PDB file of C-alpha atoms in Angstrom:
ATOM      1  CA  UNK A   1     160.270 225.848 -64.732  1.00 39.00           C
ATOM      2  CA  UNK A   2     163.497 223.765 -64.300  1.00 45.00           C
ATOM      3  CA  UNK A   3     166.549 226.016 -64.774  1.00 44.00           C
ATOM      4  CA  UNK A   4     169.381 223.345 -64.123  1.00 55.00           C
ATOM      5  CA  UNK A   5     171.637 222.593 -66.933  1.00 75.00           C
ATOM      6  CA  UNK A   6     171.854 218.758 -67.824  1.00 93.00           C
ATOM      7  CA  UNK A   7     175.390 217.708 -68.161  1.00 95.00           C
ATOM      8  CA  UNK A   8     176.753 214.125 -69.222  1.00 96.00           C
ATOM      9  CA  UNK A   9     180.051 212.445 -69.664  1.00 97.00           C
ATOM     10  CA  UNK A  10     181.308 213.171 -73.157  1.00 97.00           C
ATOM     11  CA  UNK A  11     181.321 209.427 -73.928  1.00 97.00           C
ATOM     12  CA  UNK A  12     177.592 209.518 -73.433  1.00 97.00           C
ATOM     13  CA  UNK A  13     176.825 211.805 -76.319  1.00 97.00           C
ATOM     14  CA  UNK A  14     174.784 210.137 -79.119  1.00 95.00           C
ATOM     15  CA  UNK A  15     174.098 211.025 -82.729  1.00 96.00           C
ATOM     16  CA  UNK A  16     171.574 213.972 -82.980  1.00 96.00           C
ATOM     17  CA  UNK A  17     172.223 215.443 -79.485  1.00 96.00           C
ATOM     18  CA  UNK A  18     173.033 219.043 -79.078  1.00 97.00           C
ATOM     19  CA  UNK A  19     175.636 220.251 -76.786  1.00 96.00           C
ATOM     20  CA  UNK A  20     177.644 223.247 -75.796  1.00 95.00           C
ATOM     21  CA  UNK A  21     181.309 223.254 -77.021  1.00 95.00           C
ATOM     22  CA  UNK A  22     183.495 225.237 -74.593  1.00 91.00           C
ATOM     23  CA  UNK A  23     187.127 224.932 -75.866  1.00 87.00           C
ATOM     24  CA  UNK A  24     188.406 225.989 -72.410  1.00 83.00           C
ATOM     25  CA  UNK A  25     186.818 227.338 -69.089  1.00 80.00           C
ATOM     26  CA  UNK A  26     185.842 230.992 -69.480  1.00 85.00           C
ATOM     27  CA  UNK A  27     185.919 230.941 -73.360  1.00 91.00           C
ATOM     28  CA  UNK A  28     182.910 231.467 -75.587  1.00 92.00           C
ATOM     29  CA  UNK A  29     180.887 228.228 -76.100  1.00 92.00           C
ATOM     30  CA  UNK A  30     178.450 227.372 -78.959  1.00 92.00           C
ATOM     31  CA  UNK A  31     176.069 224.785 -79.778  1.00 95.00           C
ATOM     32  CA  UNK A  32     177.010 221.595 -81.887  1.00 96.00           C
ATOM     33  CA  UNK A  33     175.101 218.611 -82.945  1.00 97.00           C
ATOM     34  CA  UNK A  34     176.525 215.168 -82.898  1.00 97.00           C
ATOM     35  CA  UNK A  35     176.851 213.521 -86.364  1.00 97.00           C
ATOM     36  CA  UNK A  36     178.856 210.627 -85.044  1.00 97.00           C
ATOM     37  CA  UNK A  37     180.917 209.758 -81.633  1.00 96.00           C
ATOM     38  CA  UNK A  38     183.830 207.618 -81.812  1.00 97.00           C
ATOM     39  CA  UNK A  39     185.401 206.324 -78.474  1.00 97.00           C
ATOM     40  CA  UNK A  40     189.162 205.655 -78.280  1.00 96.00           C
ATOM     41  CA  UNK A  41     190.941 204.277 -75.146  1.00 96.00           C
ATOM     42  CA  UNK A  42     190.789 207.721 -73.299  1.00 95.00           C
ATOM     43  CA  UNK A  43     188.932 210.128 -75.592  1.00 97.00           C
ATOM     44  CA  UNK A  44     185.789 210.668 -77.599  1.00 97.00           C
ATOM     45  CA  UNK A  45     186.186 211.998 -81.119  1.00 97.00           C
ATOM     46  CA  UNK A  46     182.918 213.941 -81.837  1.00 97.00           C
ATOM     47  CA  UNK A  47     182.159 214.606 -85.523  1.00 96.00           C
ATOM     48  CA  UNK A  48     179.592 217.452 -85.691  1.00 96.00           C
ATOM     49  CA  UNK A  49     177.087 218.793 -88.387  1.00 95.00           C
ATOM     50  CA  UNK A  50     178.890 222.051 -88.172  1.00 92.00           C
ATOM     51  CA  UNK A  51     180.852 223.195 -91.407  1.00 88.00           C
ATOM     52  CA  UNK A  52     183.428 225.060 -89.478  1.00 86.00           C
ATOM     53  CA  UNK A  53     183.798 223.086 -86.185  1.00 86.00           C
ATOM     54  CA  UNK A  54     183.615 219.511 -87.843  1.00 92.00           C
ATOM     55  CA  UNK A  55     185.399 217.707 -85.231  1.00 95.00           C
ATOM     56  CA  UNK A  56     185.952 218.097 -81.436  1.00 95.00           C
ATOM     57  CA  UNK A  57     187.708 215.820 -79.161  1.00 96.00           C
ATOM     58  CA  UNK A  58     187.265 215.469 -75.266  1.00 96.00           C
ATOM     59  CA  UNK A  59     188.706 213.079 -72.634  1.00 96.00           C
ATOM     60  CA  UNK A  60     185.753 210.540 -72.041  1.00 97.00           C
ATOM     61  CA  UNK A  61     184.941 211.665 -68.632  1.00 96.00           C
ATOM     62  CA  UNK A  62     184.727 215.368 -69.415  1.00 95.00           C
ATOM     63  CA  UNK A  63     181.184 216.687 -68.437  1.00 95.00           C
ATOM     64  CA  UNK A  64     179.440 218.420 -71.298  1.00 94.00           C
ATOM     65  CA  UNK A  65     176.429 220.509 -70.980  1.00 94.00           C
ATOM     66  CA  UNK A  66     173.457 219.567 -73.164  1.00 96.00           C
ATOM     67  CA  UNK A  67     171.689 222.064 -75.187  1.00 94.00           C
ATOM     68  CA  UNK A  68     168.361 222.428 -76.807  1.00 82.00           C
ATOM     69  CA  UNK A  69     168.182 222.066 -80.726  1.00 70.00           C
ATOM     70  CA  UNK A  70     168.874 225.178 -82.368  1.00 59.00           C
TER      71      UNK A  70
END
């Protein structure tokens, strides 16, 4: 069984993917699903399917842990 977590640069997230949103190191994280990802010069705005956490933004190169569909 492979227990390694897969990470990608935030700019590589695509519609339908699930990822772990961690607001800051050490804070609780939760799974979100990408509805749409919009690239800007230095960031990616991720519109999610979550009613509470509709929008998150990361710098394009930030590593994001992928999650299994919940």
